[in-house]
């Protein structure tokens, strides 16, 4: 295939050219665009090992291995819908509050254009400003949250309410999530207090532990997701939901997690819901090996993108 643009084009090999997500055009012109892919290279909400600021770039690079047709869902999303790479949010690494404002503003710009949003993090603190933007457009959302951690904790830092362990506490308290329509799936991290799950439930979460996923199987969990979620569904995936064997490149790895295949199954199984947005967070390339975490992340984003195309 001939191609007069040295940066882009389907004729380029994965190791060639400049890596936008799936080699999509990089633009902020959203006329007639269905989906914008947005990077948030921010990791100052991290409490343990940082490095997710390098996530978006690495996931984009890993995405070049995805040729475009999804054989399982039988769809070529880029042929059915118009998708662009919107670039990154202008983050301020020393200020979580300024960065959160910038994330909400950028996300609102995109959503106002009519495009939907696939966001690549970044640590999990970025989910709160993304939820604010989506709730601004759609009203309170139904939330599918896949993670090893509940992330409904109170901040461990008295002076700062926000971190990657608190986004869903705030989202619930701010009324961004529909009552009874929040599931957190894959939960297994050690807890700081024996009442942490009860506190998550009090706030409004349905906590599905990894034990429950493994006992019941992914299909059974998906059944509950479909029964529960009645509103516009936002999906947030923390890559540490995967077992460290499948995703070592993350800041807070927890043993005994989901396989890559189970994660793909979970995303695919969301087909049929009223899907409005997606983020994929906590990929930390400095801790990755052979890019396996970034490759998993790119594939999960592609899987979700495929759902937008078969809707
Ligand atoms: Mn986590
Ligand atoms: Mn998380």
mmCIF file of C-alpha atoms and ligand atoms in Angstrom:
data_model
loop_
_atom_site.group_PDB
_atom_site.id
_atom_site.type_symbol
_atom_site.label_atom_id
_atom_site.label_comp_id
_atom_site.label_asym_id
_atom_site.label_seq_id
_atom_site.Cartn_x
_atom_site.Cartn_y
_atom_site.Cartn_z
ATOM 1 C CA UNK A 1 0.000 0.000 0.000
ATOM 2 C CA UNK A 2 1.476 3.382 -0.922
ATOM 3 C CA UNK A 3 1.284 6.200 1.524
ATOM 4 C CA UNK A 4 2.602 9.739 1.216
ATOM 5 C CA UNK A 5 2.398 10.529 4.919
ATOM 6 C CA UNK A 6 5.568 9.299 6.648
ATOM 7 C CA UNK A 7 3.889 9.275 10.081
ATOM 8 C CA UNK A 8 0.612 7.500 9.459
ATOM 9 C CA UNK A 9 -0.911 4.901 7.223
ATOM 10 C CA UNK A 10 -2.010 1.316 7.231
ATOM 11 C CA UNK A 11 0.975 0.384 5.065
ATOM 12 C CA UNK A 12 3.420 1.001 7.897
ATOM 13 C CA UNK A 13 4.823 -1.873 9.920
ATOM 14 C CA UNK A 14 4.107 -1.709 13.698
ATOM 15 C CA UNK A 15 7.669 -0.652 14.436
ATOM 16 C CA UNK A 16 7.589 2.211 11.913
ATOM 17 C CA UNK A 17 6.286 5.749 12.041
ATOM 18 C CA UNK A 18 4.918 7.807 14.910
ATOM 19 C CA UNK A 19 2.731 5.966 17.408
ATOM 20 C CA UNK A 20 -0.679 7.539 17.834
ATOM 21 C CA UNK A 21 -3.301 5.099 19.164
ATOM 22 C CA UNK A 22 -3.803 2.486 16.436
ATOM 23 C CA UNK A 23 -2.131 4.932 14.044
ATOM 24 C CA UNK A 24 -5.217 7.149 14.124
ATOM 25 C CA UNK A 25 -5.065 10.775 13.020
ATOM 26 C CA UNK A 26 -3.957 13.093 15.832
ATOM 27 C CA UNK A 27 -6.369 15.994 15.838
ATOM 28 C CA UNK A 28 -8.589 18.178 18.001
ATOM 29 C CA UNK A 29 -11.073 18.682 15.207
ATOM 30 C CA UNK A 30 -14.004 16.551 16.347
ATOM 31 C CA UNK A 31 -16.441 17.254 13.533
ATOM 32 C CA UNK A 32 -18.293 13.993 12.757
ATOM 33 C CA UNK A 33 -16.056 12.072 15.158
ATOM 34 C CA UNK A 34 -17.612 9.214 17.151
ATOM 35 C CA UNK A 35 -14.794 8.428 19.577
ATOM 36 C CA UNK A 36 -11.742 10.339 20.802
ATOM 37 C CA UNK A 37 -8.838 8.556 22.463
ATOM 38 C CA UNK A 38 -7.318 10.764 25.157
ATOM 39 C CA UNK A 39 -4.127 10.312 27.186
ATOM 40 C CA UNK A 40 -3.728 11.499 30.772
ATOM 41 C CA UNK A 41 -0.028 11.097 31.631
ATOM 42 C CA UNK A 42 -0.431 11.851 35.321
ATOM 43 C CA UNK A 43 0.802 9.820 38.302
ATOM 44 C CA UNK A 44 0.969 12.230 41.216
ATOM 45 C CA UNK A 45 -2.099 10.600 42.760
ATOM 46 C CA UNK A 46 -0.034 7.458 43.307
ATOM 47 C CA UNK A 47 0.655 6.403 46.874
ATOM 48 C CA UNK A 48 3.293 3.690 46.227
ATOM 49 C CA UNK A 49 5.319 3.199 43.001
ATOM 50 C CA UNK A 50 4.806 5.930 40.403
ATOM 51 C CA UNK A 51 5.471 5.735 36.671
ATOM 52 C CA UNK A 52 2.000 5.713 35.096
ATOM 53 C CA UNK A 53 2.746 9.097 33.524
ATOM 54 C CA UNK A 54 4.517 7.005 30.902
ATOM 55 C CA UNK A 55 1.411 4.831 30.407
ATOM 56 C CA UNK A 56 -0.428 6.596 27.581
ATOM 57 C CA UNK A 57 2.604 6.754 25.299
ATOM 58 C CA UNK A 58 3.480 3.110 25.887
ATOM 59 C CA UNK A 59 -0.104 1.916 25.359
ATOM 60 C CA UNK A 60 -0.218 3.863 22.089
ATOM 61 C CA UNK A 61 2.979 2.137 21.025
ATOM 62 C CA UNK A 62 1.610 -1.282 21.993
ATOM 63 C CA UNK A 63 -1.617 -0.542 20.087
ATOM 64 C CA UNK A 64 0.274 -0.569 16.785
ATOM 65 C CA UNK A 65 0.285 -4.361 16.983
ATOM 66 C CA UNK A 66 -3.515 -4.410 16.712
ATOM 67 C CA UNK A 67 -4.285 -4.742 13.024
ATOM 68 C CA UNK A 68 -7.887 -3.602 13.188
ATOM 69 C CA UNK A 69 -10.291 -6.550 12.863
ATOM 70 C CA UNK A 70 -11.689 -8.042 16.049
ATOM 71 C CA UNK A 71 -12.334 -11.688 15.180
ATOM 72 C CA UNK A 72 -14.211 -12.526 18.394
ATOM 73 C CA UNK A 73 -16.732 -9.714 18.049
ATOM 74 C CA UNK A 74 -16.484 -9.862 14.240
ATOM 75 C CA UNK A 75 -16.074 -6.126 13.762
ATOM 76 C CA UNK A 76 -13.471 -3.740 12.332
ATOM 77 C CA UNK A 77 -14.216 -0.739 14.524
ATOM 78 C CA UNK A 78 -12.120 1.786 12.617
ATOM 79 C CA UNK A 79 -14.080 0.987 9.450
ATOM 80 C CA UNK A 80 -17.440 1.449 11.144
ATOM 81 C CA UNK A 81 -16.927 4.524 13.311
ATOM 82 C CA UNK A 82 -14.761 7.648 13.123
ATOM 83 C CA UNK A 83 -12.054 7.595 15.773
ATOM 84 C CA UNK A 84 -9.188 10.024 16.414
ATOM 85 C CA UNK A 85 -6.330 10.361 18.866
ATOM 86 C CA UNK A 86 -6.962 13.635 20.711
ATOM 87 C CA UNK A 87 -3.492 13.695 22.281
ATOM 88 C CA UNK A 88 -2.984 14.233 25.994
ATOM 89 C CA UNK A 89 -4.494 16.414 28.700
ATOM 90 C CA UNK A 90 -2.094 19.192 29.766
ATOM 91 C CA UNK A 91 -1.317 17.828 33.207
ATOM 92 C CA UNK A 92 0.594 19.590 35.970
ATOM 93 C CA UNK A 93 2.669 16.896 37.694
ATOM 94 C CA UNK A 94 2.968 18.856 40.929
ATOM 95 C CA UNK A 95 -0.743 19.634 41.313
ATOM 96 C CA UNK A 96 -3.472 17.015 41.457
ATOM 97 C CA UNK A 97 -6.183 19.668 41.830
ATOM 98 C CA UNK A 98 -5.115 21.693 38.777
ATOM 99 C CA UNK A 99 -4.739 18.507 36.787
ATOM 100 C CA UNK A 100 -8.194 17.288 37.776
ATOM 101 C CA UNK A 101 -9.674 20.576 36.579
ATOM 102 C CA UNK A 102 -7.792 20.250 33.288
ATOM 103 C CA UNK A 103 -9.030 16.663 32.841
ATOM 104 C CA UNK A 104 -12.661 17.629 33.428
ATOM 105 C CA UNK A 105 -12.386 20.583 31.027
ATOM 106 C CA UNK A 106 -10.776 18.544 28.253
ATOM 107 C CA UNK A 107 -13.244 15.697 28.701
ATOM 108 C CA UNK A 108 -16.176 18.131 28.611
ATOM 109 C CA UNK A 109 -14.882 19.680 25.372
ATOM 110 C CA UNK A 110 -14.810 16.236 23.793
ATOM 111 C CA UNK A 111 -18.189 15.117 25.123
ATOM 112 C CA UNK A 112 -19.841 18.387 24.054
ATOM 113 C CA UNK A 113 -18.754 17.687 20.460
ATOM 114 C CA UNK A 114 -20.819 14.505 20.544
ATOM 115 C CA UNK A 115 -17.799 12.199 20.565
ATOM 116 C CA UNK A 116 -17.397 9.502 23.193
ATOM 117 C CA UNK A 117 -14.232 9.102 25.169
ATOM 118 C CA UNK A 118 -11.664 6.367 25.660
ATOM 119 C CA UNK A 119 -9.047 7.567 28.139
ATOM 120 C CA UNK A 120 -5.617 6.075 28.798
ATOM 121 C CA UNK A 121 -4.030 6.826 32.194
ATOM 122 C CA UNK A 122 -2.357 7.729 34.292
ATOM 123 C CA UNK A 123 -3.163 6.666 37.832
ATOM 124 C CA UNK A 124 -6.712 6.012 39.045
ATOM 125 C CA UNK A 125 -7.193 9.500 40.489
ATOM 126 C CA UNK A 126 -8.028 10.602 36.927
ATOM 127 C CA UNK A 127 -11.308 8.660 37.008
ATOM 128 C CA UNK A 128 -12.957 11.220 39.300
ATOM 129 C CA UNK A 129 -12.604 14.236 36.967
ATOM 130 C CA UNK A 130 -13.618 11.977 34.047
ATOM 131 C CA UNK A 131 -16.753 10.917 35.923
ATOM 132 C CA UNK A 132 -17.524 14.557 36.697
ATOM 133 C CA UNK A 133 -17.414 15.358 32.977
ATOM 134 C CA UNK A 134 -19.580 12.372 32.040
ATOM 135 C CA UNK A 135 -22.126 13.082 34.777
ATOM 136 C CA UNK A 136 -22.239 16.675 33.581
ATOM 137 C CA UNK A 137 -23.389 15.423 30.172
ATOM 138 C CA UNK A 138 -25.397 12.301 31.028
ATOM 139 C CA UNK A 139 -26.432 12.812 34.635
ATOM 140 C CA UNK A 140 -25.368 10.225 37.221
ATOM 141 C CA UNK A 141 -23.892 7.130 35.567
ATOM 142 C CA UNK A 142 -23.923 3.396 36.179
ATOM 143 C CA UNK A 143 -20.356 2.388 36.978
ATOM 144 C CA UNK A 144 -18.449 -0.807 36.231
ATOM 145 C CA UNK A 145 -15.115 -0.636 38.055
ATOM 146 C CA UNK A 146 -12.611 -3.458 37.550
ATOM 147 C CA UNK A 147 -9.746 -3.361 40.058
ATOM 148 C CA UNK A 148 -7.783 -5.199 42.755
ATOM 149 C CA UNK A 149 -8.563 -2.255 45.063
ATOM 150 C CA UNK A 150 -11.803 -0.758 46.274
ATOM 151 C CA UNK A 151 -10.593 2.841 45.795
ATOM 152 C CA UNK A 152 -13.350 4.093 48.077
ATOM 153 C CA UNK A 153 -10.930 4.804 50.887
ATOM 154 C CA UNK A 154 -10.636 8.018 52.774
ATOM 155 C CA UNK A 155 -7.475 9.904 51.867
ATOM 156 C CA UNK A 156 -4.493 8.801 53.922
ATOM 157 C CA UNK A 157 -3.201 12.358 53.591
ATOM 158 C CA UNK A 158 -5.178 14.658 55.864
ATOM 159 C CA UNK A 159 -4.402 17.828 53.916
ATOM 160 C CA UNK A 160 -5.213 16.365 50.473
ATOM 161 C CA UNK A 161 -8.551 14.644 49.810
ATOM 162 C CA UNK A 162 -7.579 13.161 46.440
ATOM 163 C CA UNK A 163 -5.349 10.229 45.510
ATOM 164 C CA UNK A 164 -5.643 7.089 43.392
ATOM 165 C CA UNK A 165 -7.222 5.334 46.386
ATOM 166 C CA UNK A 166 -10.161 7.730 46.764
ATOM 167 C CA UNK A 167 -11.826 8.525 43.389
ATOM 168 C CA UNK A 168 -14.990 6.459 43.915
ATOM 169 C CA UNK A 169 -15.600 7.675 47.462
ATOM 170 C CA UNK A 170 -15.760 11.194 46.035
ATOM 171 C CA UNK A 171 -17.769 10.127 42.979
ATOM 172 C CA UNK A 172 -20.382 8.524 45.259
ATOM 173 C CA UNK A 173 -20.436 11.454 47.650
ATOM 174 C CA UNK A 174 -20.756 13.919 44.763
ATOM 175 C CA UNK A 175 -23.753 12.003 43.388
ATOM 176 C CA UNK A 176 -22.020 11.124 40.097
ATOM 177 C CA UNK A 177 -23.151 7.466 40.298
ATOM 178 C CA UNK A 178 -26.699 6.100 40.182
ATOM 179 C CA UNK A 179 -27.813 4.482 43.393
ATOM 180 C CA UNK A 180 -27.277 0.713 43.455
ATOM 181 C CA UNK A 181 -25.546 0.785 40.057
ATOM 182 C CA UNK A 182 -21.902 0.638 41.055
ATOM 183 C CA UNK A 183 -20.014 -2.656 40.911
ATOM 184 C CA UNK A 184 -16.336 -3.019 41.750
ATOM 185 C CA UNK A 185 -15.048 -6.327 40.383
ATOM 186 C CA UNK A 186 -11.862 -8.304 41.118
ATOM 187 C CA UNK A 187 -11.269 -6.848 44.568
ATOM 188 C CA UNK A 188 -8.586 -8.547 46.664
ATOM 189 C CA UNK A 189 -5.951 -6.187 48.051
ATOM 190 C CA UNK A 190 -5.007 -6.302 51.721
ATOM 191 C CA UNK A 191 -7.156 -3.835 53.639
ATOM 192 C CA UNK A 192 -6.165 -1.237 56.148
ATOM 193 C CA UNK A 193 -9.219 -1.981 58.252
ATOM 194 C CA UNK A 194 -11.582 -4.953 58.552
ATOM 195 C CA UNK A 195 -14.528 -2.627 57.948
ATOM 196 C CA UNK A 196 -13.299 -1.372 54.546
ATOM 197 C CA UNK A 197 -15.773 -3.512 52.560
ATOM 198 C CA UNK A 198 -18.633 -2.525 54.850
ATOM 199 C CA UNK A 199 -17.688 1.112 54.382
ATOM 200 C CA UNK A 200 -17.644 0.658 50.581
ATOM 201 C CA UNK A 201 -21.118 -0.900 50.813
ATOM 202 C CA UNK A 202 -22.360 1.919 53.033
ATOM 203 C CA UNK A 203 -21.173 4.413 50.407
ATOM 204 C CA UNK A 204 -23.054 2.491 47.684
ATOM 205 C CA UNK A 205 -20.672 -0.062 46.188
ATOM 206 C CA UNK A 206 -21.426 -3.674 45.331
ATOM 207 C CA UNK A 207 -18.024 -5.259 45.962
ATOM 208 C CA UNK A 208 -17.334 -8.407 43.938
ATOM 209 C CA UNK A 209 -14.170 -9.988 45.305
ATOM 210 C CA UNK A 210 -11.798 -12.002 43.153
ATOM 211 C CA UNK A 211 -12.902 -15.007 45.176
ATOM 212 C CA UNK A 212 -16.489 -14.485 44.049
ATOM 213 C CA UNK A 213 -15.397 -14.026 40.408
ATOM 214 C CA UNK A 214 -13.391 -17.250 40.484
ATOM 215 C CA UNK A 215 -16.125 -19.201 42.293
ATOM 216 C CA UNK A 216 -19.008 -18.053 40.077
ATOM 217 C CA UNK A 217 -17.157 -17.437 36.816
ATOM 218 C CA UNK A 218 -17.123 -14.327 34.651
ATOM 219 C CA UNK A 219 -20.455 -15.101 32.947
ATOM 220 C CA UNK A 220 -22.329 -15.111 36.238
ATOM 221 C CA UNK A 221 -20.768 -11.794 37.244
ATOM 222 C CA UNK A 222 -21.699 -10.303 33.867
ATOM 223 C CA UNK A 223 -25.279 -11.413 34.413
ATOM 224 C CA UNK A 224 -25.429 -9.310 37.551
ATOM 225 C CA UNK A 225 -23.821 -6.368 35.716
ATOM 226 C CA UNK A 226 -26.550 -6.496 33.072
ATOM 227 C CA UNK A 227 -29.296 -6.816 35.674
ATOM 228 C CA UNK A 228 -28.012 -3.945 37.774
ATOM 229 C CA UNK A 229 -26.937 -1.308 35.258
ATOM 230 C CA UNK A 230 -29.986 0.610 34.024
ATOM 231 C CA UNK A 231 -28.429 3.972 33.203
ATOM 232 C CA UNK A 232 -25.624 5.168 30.955
ATOM 233 C CA UNK A 233 -22.694 2.878 31.762
ATOM 234 C CA UNK A 234 -19.175 4.159 32.345
ATOM 235 C CA UNK A 235 -16.380 1.586 32.625
ATOM 236 C CA UNK A 236 -13.122 2.108 34.484
ATOM 237 C CA UNK A 237 -10.430 -0.576 34.353
ATOM 238 C CA UNK A 238 -7.430 -0.597 36.674
ATOM 239 C CA UNK A 239 -4.821 -2.847 35.065
ATOM 240 C CA UNK A 240 -3.867 -4.181 38.519
ATOM 241 C CA UNK A 241 -7.127 -6.154 38.390
ATOM 242 C CA UNK A 242 -5.041 -8.521 36.264
ATOM 243 C CA UNK A 243 -2.719 -10.888 38.071
ATOM 244 C CA UNK A 244 0.853 -9.539 38.208
ATOM 245 C CA UNK A 245 1.806 -12.495 36.007
ATOM 246 C CA UNK A 246 -0.240 -10.839 33.250
ATOM 247 C CA UNK A 247 0.352 -7.216 34.241
ATOM 248 C CA UNK A 248 3.535 -6.667 36.227
ATOM 249 C CA UNK A 249 3.878 -3.096 34.984
ATOM 250 C CA UNK A 250 1.764 -1.371 37.582
ATOM 251 C CA UNK A 251 2.330 0.552 40.779
ATOM 252 C CA UNK A 252 0.426 -1.563 43.286
ATOM 253 C CA UNK A 253 0.436 -5.184 42.110
ATOM 254 C CA UNK A 254 -1.713 -7.699 44.021
ATOM 255 C CA UNK A 255 -1.335 -11.446 43.658
ATOM 256 C CA UNK A 256 -4.140 -13.817 42.666
ATOM 257 C CA UNK A 257 -5.893 -11.727 40.050
ATOM 258 C CA UNK A 258 -7.770 -12.002 36.760
ATOM 259 C CA UNK A 259 -6.170 -13.507 33.682
ATOM 260 C CA UNK A 260 -5.839 -11.495 30.478
ATOM 261 C CA UNK A 261 -8.541 -13.675 28.974
ATOM 262 C CA UNK A 262 -10.966 -13.111 31.850
ATOM 263 C CA UNK A 263 -10.484 -9.364 31.463
ATOM 264 C CA UNK A 264 -11.200 -9.565 27.734
ATOM 265 C CA UNK A 265 -14.287 -11.647 28.547
ATOM 266 C CA UNK A 266 -15.460 -9.081 31.090
ATOM 267 C CA UNK A 267 -15.142 -6.215 28.598
ATOM 268 C CA UNK A 268 -16.738 -8.157 25.710
ATOM 269 C CA UNK A 269 -19.577 -9.208 27.948
ATOM 270 C CA UNK A 270 -20.639 -5.576 28.408
ATOM 271 C CA UNK A 271 -22.125 -5.670 24.914
ATOM 272 C CA UNK A 272 -25.743 -4.579 24.971
ATOM 273 C CA UNK A 273 -25.392 -2.063 27.787
ATOM 274 C CA UNK A 274 -25.752 1.659 27.133
ATOM 275 C CA UNK A 275 -21.996 2.284 27.038
ATOM 276 C CA UNK A 276 -20.871 5.902 27.226
ATOM 277 C CA UNK A 277 -17.184 5.909 28.146
ATOM 278 C CA UNK A 278 -14.110 4.039 29.264
ATOM 279 C CA UNK A 279 -10.805 4.566 30.971
ATOM 280 C CA UNK A 280 -7.858 2.251 31.428
ATOM 281 C CA UNK A 281 -5.457 3.225 34.203
ATOM 282 C CA UNK A 282 -2.396 2.302 36.265
ATOM 283 C CA UNK A 283 -0.102 0.988 33.518
ATOM 284 C CA UNK A 284 3.408 1.816 34.748
ATOM 285 C CA UNK A 285 5.953 1.058 31.988
ATOM 286 C CA UNK A 286 9.046 1.392 34.242
ATOM 287 C CA UNK A 287 7.870 -1.767 36.063
ATOM 288 C CA UNK A 288 6.773 -3.622 32.941
ATOM 289 C CA UNK A 289 8.540 -6.566 31.317
ATOM 290 C CA UNK A 290 8.529 -7.105 27.565
ATOM 291 C CA UNK A 291 5.636 -4.577 27.376
ATOM 292 C CA UNK A 292 3.122 -7.257 28.381
ATOM 293 C CA UNK A 293 1.124 -4.890 30.575
ATOM 294 C CA UNK A 294 0.947 -2.209 27.891
ATOM 295 C CA UNK A 295 -0.057 -4.792 25.281
ATOM 296 C CA UNK A 296 -2.877 -6.043 27.518
ATOM 297 C CA UNK A 297 -4.009 -2.460 28.123
ATOM 298 C CA UNK A 298 -4.027 -1.642 24.396
ATOM 299 C CA UNK A 299 -6.066 -4.765 23.677
ATOM 300 C CA UNK A 300 -8.609 -3.996 26.398
ATOM 301 C CA UNK A 301 -9.064 -0.496 24.984
ATOM 302 C CA UNK A 302 -9.499 -2.013 21.517
ATOM 303 C CA UNK A 303 -12.057 -4.460 22.873
ATOM 304 C CA UNK A 304 -14.093 -1.606 24.317
ATOM 305 C CA UNK A 305 -13.719 0.387 21.099
ATOM 306 C CA UNK A 306 -15.124 -2.634 19.271
ATOM 307 C CA UNK A 307 -18.209 -2.487 21.499
ATOM 308 C CA UNK A 308 -18.790 1.133 20.453
ATOM 309 C CA UNK A 309 -18.707 -0.069 16.836
ATOM 310 C CA UNK A 310 -21.228 -2.920 17.172
ATOM 311 C CA UNK A 311 -23.759 -1.033 19.272
HETATM 312 MN MN1 LIG B 1 -5.823 -1.011 41.838
HETATM 313 MN MN1 LIG B 2 -7.636 1.579 41.168
#
